[in-house]
Coordinates of C-alpha atoms and ligand atoms in Angstrom, one line a residue:
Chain V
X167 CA 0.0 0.0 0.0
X168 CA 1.2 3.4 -0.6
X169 CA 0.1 6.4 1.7
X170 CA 1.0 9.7 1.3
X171 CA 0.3 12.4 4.2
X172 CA 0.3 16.4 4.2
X173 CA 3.4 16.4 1.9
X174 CA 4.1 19.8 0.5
X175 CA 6.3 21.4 -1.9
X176 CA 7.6 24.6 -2.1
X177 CA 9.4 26.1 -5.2
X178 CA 10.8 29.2 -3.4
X179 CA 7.8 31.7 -2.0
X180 CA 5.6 29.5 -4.2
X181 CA 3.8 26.7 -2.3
X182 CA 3.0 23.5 -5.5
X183 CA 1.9 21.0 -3.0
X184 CA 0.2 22.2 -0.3
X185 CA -0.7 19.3 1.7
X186 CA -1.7 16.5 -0.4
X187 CA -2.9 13.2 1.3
X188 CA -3.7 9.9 -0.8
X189 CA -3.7 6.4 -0.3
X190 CA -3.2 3.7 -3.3
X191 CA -4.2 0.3 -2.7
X192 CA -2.1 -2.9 -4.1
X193 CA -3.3 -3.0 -7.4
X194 CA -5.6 0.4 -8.0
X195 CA -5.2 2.3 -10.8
X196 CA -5.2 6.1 -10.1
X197 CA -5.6 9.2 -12.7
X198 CA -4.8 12.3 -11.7
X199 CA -6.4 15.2 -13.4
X200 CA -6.4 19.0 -13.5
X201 CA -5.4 22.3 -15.3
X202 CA -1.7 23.0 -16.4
X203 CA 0.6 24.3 -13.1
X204 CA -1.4 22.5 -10.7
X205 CA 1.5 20.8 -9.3
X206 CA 0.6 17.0 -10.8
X207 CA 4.0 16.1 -11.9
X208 CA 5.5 17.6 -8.8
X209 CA 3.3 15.5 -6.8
X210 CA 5.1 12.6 -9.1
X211 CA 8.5 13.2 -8.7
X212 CA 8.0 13.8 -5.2
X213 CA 7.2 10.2 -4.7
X214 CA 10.5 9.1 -5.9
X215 CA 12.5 12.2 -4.6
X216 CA 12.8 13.7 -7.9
X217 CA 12.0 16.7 -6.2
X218 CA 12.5 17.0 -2.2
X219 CA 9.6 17.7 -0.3
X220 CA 9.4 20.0 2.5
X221 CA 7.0 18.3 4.3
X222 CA 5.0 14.9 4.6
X223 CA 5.0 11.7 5.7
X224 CA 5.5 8.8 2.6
X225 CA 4.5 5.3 3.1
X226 CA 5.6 2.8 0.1
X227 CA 5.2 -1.1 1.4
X228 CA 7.2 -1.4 4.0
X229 CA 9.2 1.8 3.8
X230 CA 8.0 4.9 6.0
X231 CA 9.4 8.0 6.2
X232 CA 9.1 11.7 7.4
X233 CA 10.3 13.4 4.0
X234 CA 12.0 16.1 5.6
X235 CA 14.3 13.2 7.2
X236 CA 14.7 11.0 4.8
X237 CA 18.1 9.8 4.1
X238 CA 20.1 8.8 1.5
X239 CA 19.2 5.0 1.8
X240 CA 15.5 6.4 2.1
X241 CA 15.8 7.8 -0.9
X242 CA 17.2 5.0 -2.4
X243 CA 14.7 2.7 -0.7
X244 CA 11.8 5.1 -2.3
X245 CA 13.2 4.5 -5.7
X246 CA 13.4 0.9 -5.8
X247 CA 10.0 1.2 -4.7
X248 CA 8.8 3.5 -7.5
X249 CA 9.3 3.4 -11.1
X250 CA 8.4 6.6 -13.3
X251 CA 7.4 6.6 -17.2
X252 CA 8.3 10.2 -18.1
X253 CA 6.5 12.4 -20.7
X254 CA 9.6 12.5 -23.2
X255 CA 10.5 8.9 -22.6
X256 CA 13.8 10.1 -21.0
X257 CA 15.6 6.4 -22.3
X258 CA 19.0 6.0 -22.1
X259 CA 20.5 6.8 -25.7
X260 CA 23.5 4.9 -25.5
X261 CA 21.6 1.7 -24.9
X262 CA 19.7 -0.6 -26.5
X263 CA 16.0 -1.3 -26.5
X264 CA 16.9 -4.5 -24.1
X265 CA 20.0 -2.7 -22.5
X266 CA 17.7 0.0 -21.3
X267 CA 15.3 -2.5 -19.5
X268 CA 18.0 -4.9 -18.0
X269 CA 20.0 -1.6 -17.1
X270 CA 18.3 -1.1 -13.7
X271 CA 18.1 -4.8 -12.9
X272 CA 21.9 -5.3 -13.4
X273 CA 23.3 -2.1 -11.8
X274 CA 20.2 -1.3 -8.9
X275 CA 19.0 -5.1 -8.2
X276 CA 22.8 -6.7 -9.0
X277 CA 21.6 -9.4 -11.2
X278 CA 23.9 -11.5 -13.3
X279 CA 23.7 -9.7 -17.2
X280 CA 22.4 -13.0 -18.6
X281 CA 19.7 -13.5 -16.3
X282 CA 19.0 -9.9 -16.5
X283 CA 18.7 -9.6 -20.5
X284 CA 16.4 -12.8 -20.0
X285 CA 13.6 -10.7 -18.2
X286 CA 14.3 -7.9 -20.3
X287 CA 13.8 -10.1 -23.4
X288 CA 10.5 -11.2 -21.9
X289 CA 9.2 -7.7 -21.2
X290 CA 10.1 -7.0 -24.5
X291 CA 7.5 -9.6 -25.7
X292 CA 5.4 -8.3 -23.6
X293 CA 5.6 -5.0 -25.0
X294 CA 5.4 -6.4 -28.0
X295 CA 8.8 -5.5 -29.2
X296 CA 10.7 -8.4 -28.8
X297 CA 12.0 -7.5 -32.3
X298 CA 13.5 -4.2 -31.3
X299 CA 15.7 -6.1 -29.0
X300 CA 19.2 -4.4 -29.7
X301 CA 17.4 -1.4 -31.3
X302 CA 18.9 2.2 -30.1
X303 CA 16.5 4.6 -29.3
X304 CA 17.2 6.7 -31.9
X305 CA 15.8 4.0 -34.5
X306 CA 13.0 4.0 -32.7
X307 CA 9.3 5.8 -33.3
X308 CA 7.7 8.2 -30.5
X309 CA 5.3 5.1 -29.5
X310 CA 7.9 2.7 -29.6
X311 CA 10.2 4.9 -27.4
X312 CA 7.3 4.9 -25.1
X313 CA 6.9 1.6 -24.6
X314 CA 10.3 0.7 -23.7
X315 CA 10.0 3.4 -21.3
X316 CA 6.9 1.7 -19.8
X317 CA 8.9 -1.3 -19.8
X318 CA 11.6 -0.1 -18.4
X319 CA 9.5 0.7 -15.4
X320 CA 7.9 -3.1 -15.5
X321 CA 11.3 -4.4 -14.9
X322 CA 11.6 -2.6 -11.6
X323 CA 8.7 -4.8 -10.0
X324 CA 8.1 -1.2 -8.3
X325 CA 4.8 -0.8 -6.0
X326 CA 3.8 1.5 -8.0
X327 CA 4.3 3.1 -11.8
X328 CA 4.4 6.7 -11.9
X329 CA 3.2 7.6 -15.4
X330 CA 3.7 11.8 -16.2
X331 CA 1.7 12.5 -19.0
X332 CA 2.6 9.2 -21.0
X333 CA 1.3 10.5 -24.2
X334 CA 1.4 14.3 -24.5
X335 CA 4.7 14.0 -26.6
X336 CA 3.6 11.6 -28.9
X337 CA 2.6 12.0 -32.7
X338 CA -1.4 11.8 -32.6
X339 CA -0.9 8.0 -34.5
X340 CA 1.2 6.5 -31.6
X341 CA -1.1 6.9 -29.0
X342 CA -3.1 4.3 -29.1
X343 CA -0.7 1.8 -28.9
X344 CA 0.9 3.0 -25.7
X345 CA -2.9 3.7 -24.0
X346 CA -3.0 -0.3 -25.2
X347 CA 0.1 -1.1 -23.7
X348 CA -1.3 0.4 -20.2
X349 CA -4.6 -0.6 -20.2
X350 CA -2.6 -4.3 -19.9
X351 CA -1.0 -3.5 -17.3
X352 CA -4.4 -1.7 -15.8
X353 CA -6.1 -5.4 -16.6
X354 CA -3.0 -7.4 -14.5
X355 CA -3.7 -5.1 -11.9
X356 CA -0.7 -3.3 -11.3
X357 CA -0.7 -0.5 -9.0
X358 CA -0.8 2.8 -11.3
X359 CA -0.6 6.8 -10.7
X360 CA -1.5 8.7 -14.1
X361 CA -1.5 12.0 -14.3
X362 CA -3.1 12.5 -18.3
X363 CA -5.5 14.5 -20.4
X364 CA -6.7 11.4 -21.9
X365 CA -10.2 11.7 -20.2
X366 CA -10.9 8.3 -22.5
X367 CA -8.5 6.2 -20.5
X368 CA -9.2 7.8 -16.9
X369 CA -13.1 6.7 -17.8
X370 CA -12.6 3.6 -19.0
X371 CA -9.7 2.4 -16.9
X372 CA -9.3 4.1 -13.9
X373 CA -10.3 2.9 -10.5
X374 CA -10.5 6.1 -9.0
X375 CA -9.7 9.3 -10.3
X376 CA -8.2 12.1 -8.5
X377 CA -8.8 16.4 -9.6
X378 CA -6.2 18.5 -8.2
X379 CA -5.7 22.1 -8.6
X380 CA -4.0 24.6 -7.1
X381 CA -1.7 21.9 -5.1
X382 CA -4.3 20.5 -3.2
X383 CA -6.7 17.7 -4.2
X384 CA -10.3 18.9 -5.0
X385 CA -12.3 16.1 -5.4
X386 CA -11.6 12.5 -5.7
X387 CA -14.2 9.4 -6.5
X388 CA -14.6 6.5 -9.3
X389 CA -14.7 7.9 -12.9
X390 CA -18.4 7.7 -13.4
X391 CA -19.4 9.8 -10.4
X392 CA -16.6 12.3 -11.0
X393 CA -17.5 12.8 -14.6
X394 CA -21.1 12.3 -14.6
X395 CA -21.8 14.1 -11.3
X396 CA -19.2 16.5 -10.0
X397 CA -19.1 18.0 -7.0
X398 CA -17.3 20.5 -7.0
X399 CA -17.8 23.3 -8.7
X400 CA -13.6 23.7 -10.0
X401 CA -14.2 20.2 -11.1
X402 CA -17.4 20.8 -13.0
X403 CA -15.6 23.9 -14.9
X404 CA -12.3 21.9 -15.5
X405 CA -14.4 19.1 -17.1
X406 CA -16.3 21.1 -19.1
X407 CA -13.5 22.6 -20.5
X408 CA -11.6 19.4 -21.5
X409 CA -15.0 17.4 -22.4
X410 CA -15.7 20.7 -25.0
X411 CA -12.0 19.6 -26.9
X412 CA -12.3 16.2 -26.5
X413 CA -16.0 15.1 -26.9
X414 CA -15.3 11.6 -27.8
X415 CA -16.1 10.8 -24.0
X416 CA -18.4 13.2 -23.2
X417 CA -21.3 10.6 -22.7
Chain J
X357 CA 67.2 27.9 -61.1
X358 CA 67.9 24.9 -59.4
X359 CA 65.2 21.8 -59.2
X360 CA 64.7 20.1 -55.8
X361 CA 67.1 17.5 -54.5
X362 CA 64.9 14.3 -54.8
X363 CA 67.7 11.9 -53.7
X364 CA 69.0 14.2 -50.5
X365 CA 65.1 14.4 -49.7
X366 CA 64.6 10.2 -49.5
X367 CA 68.1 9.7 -48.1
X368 CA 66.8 12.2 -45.3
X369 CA 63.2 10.7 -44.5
X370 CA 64.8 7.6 -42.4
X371 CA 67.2 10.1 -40.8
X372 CA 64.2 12.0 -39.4
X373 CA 62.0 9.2 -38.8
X374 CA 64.3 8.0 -36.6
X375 CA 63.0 10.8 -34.4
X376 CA 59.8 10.1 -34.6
X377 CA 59.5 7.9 -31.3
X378 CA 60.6 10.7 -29.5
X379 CA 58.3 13.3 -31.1
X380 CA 55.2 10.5 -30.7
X381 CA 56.3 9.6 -27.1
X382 CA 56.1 13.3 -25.9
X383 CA 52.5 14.0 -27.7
X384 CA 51.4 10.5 -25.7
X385 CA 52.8 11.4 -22.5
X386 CA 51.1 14.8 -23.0
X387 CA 48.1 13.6 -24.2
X388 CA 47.6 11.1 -21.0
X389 CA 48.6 13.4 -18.4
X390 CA 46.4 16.0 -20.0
X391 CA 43.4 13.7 -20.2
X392 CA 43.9 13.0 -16.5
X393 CA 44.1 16.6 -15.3
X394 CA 41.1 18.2 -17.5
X395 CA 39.1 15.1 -16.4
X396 CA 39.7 16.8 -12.9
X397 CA 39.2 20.5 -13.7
X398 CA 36.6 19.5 -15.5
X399 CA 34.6 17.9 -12.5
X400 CA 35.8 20.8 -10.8
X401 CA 33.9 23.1 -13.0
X402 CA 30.6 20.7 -13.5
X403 CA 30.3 20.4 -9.7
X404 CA 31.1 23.9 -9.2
X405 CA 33.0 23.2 -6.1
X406 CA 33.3 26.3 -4.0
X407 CA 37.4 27.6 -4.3
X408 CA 38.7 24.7 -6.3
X409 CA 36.0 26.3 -9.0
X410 CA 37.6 29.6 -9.1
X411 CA 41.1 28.4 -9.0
X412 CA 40.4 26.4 -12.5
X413 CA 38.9 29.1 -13.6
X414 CA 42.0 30.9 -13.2
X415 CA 44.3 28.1 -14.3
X416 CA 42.4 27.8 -17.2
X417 CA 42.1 31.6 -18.5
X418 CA 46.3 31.6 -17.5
X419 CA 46.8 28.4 -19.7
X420 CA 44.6 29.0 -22.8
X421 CA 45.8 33.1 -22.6
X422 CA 49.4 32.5 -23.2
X423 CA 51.2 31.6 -26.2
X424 CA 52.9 27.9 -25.1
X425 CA 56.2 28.9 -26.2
X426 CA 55.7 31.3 -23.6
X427 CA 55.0 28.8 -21.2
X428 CA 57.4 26.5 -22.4
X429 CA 60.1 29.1 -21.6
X430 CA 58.8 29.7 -18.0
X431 CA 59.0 26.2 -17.3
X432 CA 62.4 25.5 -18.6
X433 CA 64.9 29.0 -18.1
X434 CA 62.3 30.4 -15.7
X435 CA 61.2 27.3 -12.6
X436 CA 64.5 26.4 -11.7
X437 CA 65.6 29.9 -11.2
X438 CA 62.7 29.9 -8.4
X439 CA 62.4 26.3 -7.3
X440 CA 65.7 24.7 -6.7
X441 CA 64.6 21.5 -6.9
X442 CA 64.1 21.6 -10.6
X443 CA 67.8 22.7 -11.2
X444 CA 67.5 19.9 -13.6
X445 CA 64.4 19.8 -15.8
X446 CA 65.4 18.7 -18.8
X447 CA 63.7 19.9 -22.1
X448 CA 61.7 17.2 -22.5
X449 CA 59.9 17.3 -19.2
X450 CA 59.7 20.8 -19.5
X451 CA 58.1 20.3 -22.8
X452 CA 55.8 17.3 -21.8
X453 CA 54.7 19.4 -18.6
X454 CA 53.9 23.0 -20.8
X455 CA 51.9 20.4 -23.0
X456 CA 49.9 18.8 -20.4
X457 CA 49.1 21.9 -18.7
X458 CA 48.3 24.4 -22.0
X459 CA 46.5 21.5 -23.6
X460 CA 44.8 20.6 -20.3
X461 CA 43.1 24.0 -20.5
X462 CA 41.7 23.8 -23.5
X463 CA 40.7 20.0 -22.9
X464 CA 38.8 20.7 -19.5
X465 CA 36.3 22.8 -21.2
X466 CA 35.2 20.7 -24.2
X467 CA 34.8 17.8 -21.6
X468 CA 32.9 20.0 -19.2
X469 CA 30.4 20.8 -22.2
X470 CA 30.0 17.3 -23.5
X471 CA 29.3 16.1 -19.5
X472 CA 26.5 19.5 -19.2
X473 CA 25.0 18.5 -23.1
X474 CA 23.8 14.7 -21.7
X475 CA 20.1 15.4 -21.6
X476 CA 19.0 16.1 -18.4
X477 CA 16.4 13.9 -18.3
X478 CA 18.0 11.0 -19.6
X479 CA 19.9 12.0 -15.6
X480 CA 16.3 11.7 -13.9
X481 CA 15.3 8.6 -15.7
X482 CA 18.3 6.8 -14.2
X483 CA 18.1 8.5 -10.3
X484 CA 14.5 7.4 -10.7
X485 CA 15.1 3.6 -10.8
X486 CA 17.5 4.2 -7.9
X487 CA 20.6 4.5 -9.2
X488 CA 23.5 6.3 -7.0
X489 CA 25.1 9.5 -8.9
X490 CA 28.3 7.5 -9.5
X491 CA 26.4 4.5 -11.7
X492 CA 25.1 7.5 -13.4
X493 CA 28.1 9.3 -14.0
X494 CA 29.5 5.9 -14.8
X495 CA 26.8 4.0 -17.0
X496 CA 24.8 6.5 -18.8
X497 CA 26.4 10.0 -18.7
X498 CA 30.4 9.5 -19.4
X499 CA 29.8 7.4 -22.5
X500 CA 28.0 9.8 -24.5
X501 CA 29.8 12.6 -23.1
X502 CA 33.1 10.5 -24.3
X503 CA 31.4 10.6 -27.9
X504 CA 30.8 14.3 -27.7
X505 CA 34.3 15.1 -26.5
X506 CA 36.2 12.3 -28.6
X507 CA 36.3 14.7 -32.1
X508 CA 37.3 17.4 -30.2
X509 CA 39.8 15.9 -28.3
X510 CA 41.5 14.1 -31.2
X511 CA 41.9 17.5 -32.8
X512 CA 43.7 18.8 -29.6
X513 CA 46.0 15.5 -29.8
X514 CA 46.5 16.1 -33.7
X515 CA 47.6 19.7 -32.6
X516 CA 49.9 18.4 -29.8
X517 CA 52.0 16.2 -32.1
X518 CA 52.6 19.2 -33.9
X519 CA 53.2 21.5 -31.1
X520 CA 55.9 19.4 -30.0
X521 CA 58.0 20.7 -32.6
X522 CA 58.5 23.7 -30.2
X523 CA 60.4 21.6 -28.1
X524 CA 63.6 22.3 -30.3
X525 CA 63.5 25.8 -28.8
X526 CA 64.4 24.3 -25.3
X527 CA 67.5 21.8 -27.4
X528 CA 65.5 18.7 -27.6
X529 CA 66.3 16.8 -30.6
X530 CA 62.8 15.5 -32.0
X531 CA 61.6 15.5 -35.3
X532 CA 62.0 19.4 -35.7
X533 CA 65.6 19.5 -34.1
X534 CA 66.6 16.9 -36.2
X535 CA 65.6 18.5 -39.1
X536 CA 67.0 21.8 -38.1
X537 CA 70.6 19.9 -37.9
X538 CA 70.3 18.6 -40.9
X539 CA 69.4 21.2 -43.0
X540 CA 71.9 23.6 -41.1
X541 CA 74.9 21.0 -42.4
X542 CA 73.6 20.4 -46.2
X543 CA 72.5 24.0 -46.6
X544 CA 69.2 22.6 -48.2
X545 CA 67.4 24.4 -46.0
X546 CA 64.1 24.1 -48.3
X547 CA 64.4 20.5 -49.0
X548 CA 64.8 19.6 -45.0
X549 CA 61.6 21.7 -44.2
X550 CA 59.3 20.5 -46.7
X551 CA 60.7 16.8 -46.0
X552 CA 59.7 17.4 -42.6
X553 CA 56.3 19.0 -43.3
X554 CA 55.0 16.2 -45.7
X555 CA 56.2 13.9 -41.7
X556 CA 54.0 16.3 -40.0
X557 CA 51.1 15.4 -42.8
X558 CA 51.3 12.1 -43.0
X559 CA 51.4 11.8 -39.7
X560 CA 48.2 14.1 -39.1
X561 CA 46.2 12.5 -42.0
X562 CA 46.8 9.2 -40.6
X563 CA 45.6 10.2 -37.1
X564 CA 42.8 11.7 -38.9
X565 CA 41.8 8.5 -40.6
X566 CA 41.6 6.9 -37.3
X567 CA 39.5 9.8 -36.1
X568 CA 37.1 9.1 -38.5
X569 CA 36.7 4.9 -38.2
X570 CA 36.7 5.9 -34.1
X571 CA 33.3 8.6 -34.4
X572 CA 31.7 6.0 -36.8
X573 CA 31.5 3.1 -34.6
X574 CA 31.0 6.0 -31.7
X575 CA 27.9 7.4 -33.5
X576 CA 26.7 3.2 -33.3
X577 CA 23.5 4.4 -31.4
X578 CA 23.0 7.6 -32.7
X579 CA 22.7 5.9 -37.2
X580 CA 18.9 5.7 -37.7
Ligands
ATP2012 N1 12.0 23.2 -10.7 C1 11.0 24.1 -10.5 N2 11.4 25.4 -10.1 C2 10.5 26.3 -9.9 N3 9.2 26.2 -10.1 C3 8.7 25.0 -10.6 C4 9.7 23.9 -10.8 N4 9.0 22.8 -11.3 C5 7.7 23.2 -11.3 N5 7.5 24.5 -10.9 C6 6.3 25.2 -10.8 O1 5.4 24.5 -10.0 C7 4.1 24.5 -10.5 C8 3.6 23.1 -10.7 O2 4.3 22.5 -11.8 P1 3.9 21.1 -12.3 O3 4.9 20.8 -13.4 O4 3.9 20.1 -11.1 O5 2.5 21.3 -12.8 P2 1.6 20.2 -13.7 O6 0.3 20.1 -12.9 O7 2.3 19.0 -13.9 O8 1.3 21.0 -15.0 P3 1.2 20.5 -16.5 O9 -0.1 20.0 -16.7 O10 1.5 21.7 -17.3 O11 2.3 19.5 -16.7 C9 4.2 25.4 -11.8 O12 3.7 26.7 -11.5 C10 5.6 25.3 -12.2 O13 6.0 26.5 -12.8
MG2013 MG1 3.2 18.1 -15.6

């Protein structure tokens, strides 16, 4: 389970988080919505120490830590127990397709390279791009760079993926195949944290899903109360703003 | 109007090669001990360590400011007149230490922008699965910095080779001492010099050649 507790975030005078609490069960998928500068992908990269926190307690399995004391082993121990799939893929250019999934496993989790490269090979399958094994990054299309991100993430066995805005870089035609790619993993259960504008995938995937602005959470609740009936009245004005340019899920 | 001397030119070219080792060995020893330092400085500079930071700044602005003759000559006439333990720098230490240093300056900075032009993020992707900053630095952010740099730094090797050929100003015999003896005995002053500059090519081409073979397979990841 992963709890987080009154963390905040300060960017000097300006407060991004101010006091965010949420809980993720084993297994829940979570999408995080709300207008640009809400602090969403602080509240990310908080979770893995990205960005320091200046406050808040952070609970990840069987880690549990004040943020504000957190060590370097803490840190550490918060990674391992993340994994984030970043907006612009972020993958590591001088390595291959597989050498960017093993990577982690071999130099974080110490595993022999064979037996590493064996998972990665499988994940690769998985992903569905077994035959971009020893492609380089460079060789490879916005969705296909994508996935190998995501994959990269699967190999860390993390509680949780962080996904920050999975899609927004991508070419209009690779999307669908990375939304694919999650909605898998959505179906096998594994624990998920999405902040995206795909109001498609929140709906029809998402356990829960959670509109923040202004660094605090708003209102949170299963997709089809949150988007049928709104509560609260920023909620009802951010929907109807991103329903109006995306009305293929404003039923 | 007299044609050039084909025969004293080949009967010269094993003379002079002779000195070649010598001329090589200095540019290598150079070369590595240069390497080493601006791999420090440029550390230094990327970490921005308080003090140590403004001291390479200094270094480097001192070294890259002067001409190395300059430098060569401060080393050789001018230390031991100051430091009595170096009553007996010869000229090739001399020479190899102006190298190092004045090519060190230069060096530090083209590796300090290759390590700054790794994309950031590609630094955030690999802290975020939980590596430590030295696996980083290791793994992902000094091998494409080393394919950045490597052009840059061959050129500064290609120019060390021939800026060894100042080392005849402090009496070595190298490859331009040599040449300067030679030419003072025959009196084919013209012959000697352009003997020695087609060395100097050839050397410089062939170093070249390998400069181009090494970026290829460098570039491996980078070919769509
Ligand atoms: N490193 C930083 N230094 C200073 N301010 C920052 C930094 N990172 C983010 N901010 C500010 O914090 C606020 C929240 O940023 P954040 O990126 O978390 O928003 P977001 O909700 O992800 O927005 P978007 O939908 O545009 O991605 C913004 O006002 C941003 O300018
Ligand atoms: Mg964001």
């Amino acid at each position: 389970m992963i709890k987080v507790a009154n963390l905040v975030k300060r960017f000097g005078d300006t407060t991004v988080l101010d006091g965010i609490d949420l809980e993720i069960e084993q297994g829940e998928i979570i999408v995080v919505i709300g207008p640009s500068g809400t602090g969403k992908s602080t509240l990310l990269r908080c979770l893995n120490f990205l960005e320091r926190p200046d406050a808040g307690r952070l609970t990840l399995g069987d880690l549990d830590v004040d943020v504000t004391r957190a060590t370097k082993a803490d840190i550490l121990a918060a990674r391992r127990r993340t994994a984030f799939v970043f907006q612009n893929y972020a993958l590591f250019a001088n390595k291959t397709a597989l050498e960017n999934i093993a990577e982690g496993l071999i130099v974080v989790n110490r595993w022999p390279k064979a037996k590493a490269h064996a998972r990665a090979r499988e994940i690769l399958e998985r992903i569905g791009l077994a035959d971009k094994a020893d492609a380089y990054p460079a060789s490879l299309s916005g969705g296909q760079q994508q996935r190998v991100g995501i994959g990269r993430a699967m190999a860390a066995q993390a509680e949780v993926i962080l996904f920050d805005e999975p899609t927004s870089s991508l070419d209009p035609e690779w999307v669908e195949e990375v939304l694919a790619l999650m909605k898998r993993l959505a179906a096998e259960r594994q624990t998920m944290l999405v902040v995206t504008h795909e109001m498609g995938f929140a709906r029809d995937v998402a356990d829960r899903v959670v509109f923040m602005e202004g660094g605090r959470i708003v209102e949170q609740g299963p997709p089809s109360q949150l988007f049928n009936a709104p509560r609260d009245p920023r909620t009802r004005d951010f929907l109807r703003k991103v329903l109006a340019a995306q009305p293929a899920v404003s039923t | 109007m007299s044609v050039l001397d084909f025969d004293y030119m080949l009967g010269l070219v094993p003379i002079l090669l002779s000195y070649l080792p010598l001329t090589l060995a200095m540019a290598a020893a150079g070369m590595v001990l240069a390497l080493v330092l601006a791999c420090g400085l440029a550390v230094i500079r990327v970490l921005g360590i308080p003090g140590l930071n403004g001291a390479t700044l200094l270094f480097i602005s001192f070294f890259r400011g002067t001409p190395l003759l300059v430098q060569l000559f401060l080393f050789y006439y001018g230390l031991p007149q100051v430091l009595a333990f170096l009553t007996q720098i010869d000229g090739i230490t001399a020479t190899i230490m102006g190298l190092t240093l004045h090519f060190a300056a230069y060096m530090a900075e083209s590796i300090r922008a290759a390590i700054v032009g790794v994309d950031r993020s590609q630094t955030e992707a690999a802290l975020s699965i939980g590596m430590t900053n030295g696996q980083l630095m290791r793994r992902i952010v000094l091998p494409q910095a080393t394919r950045v740099a490597v052009p840059t730094l061959m050129n500064y090797f290609i120019d060390m080779i021939k800026a060894t050929s100042l080392a005849f100003t402090l009496g070595v015999t190298e490859l331009m001492g040599a040449t300067q003896k030679e030419a003072a005995g025959s009196f084919l002053y013209f012959e000697a010099f352009i003997t020695v500059a087609v060395i100097y090519w050839g050397i410089v081409e062939l170093l070249a050649w390998c400069q181009r073979r090494l970026e290829w397979r460098l570039n491996e990841a980078y070919r769509r």
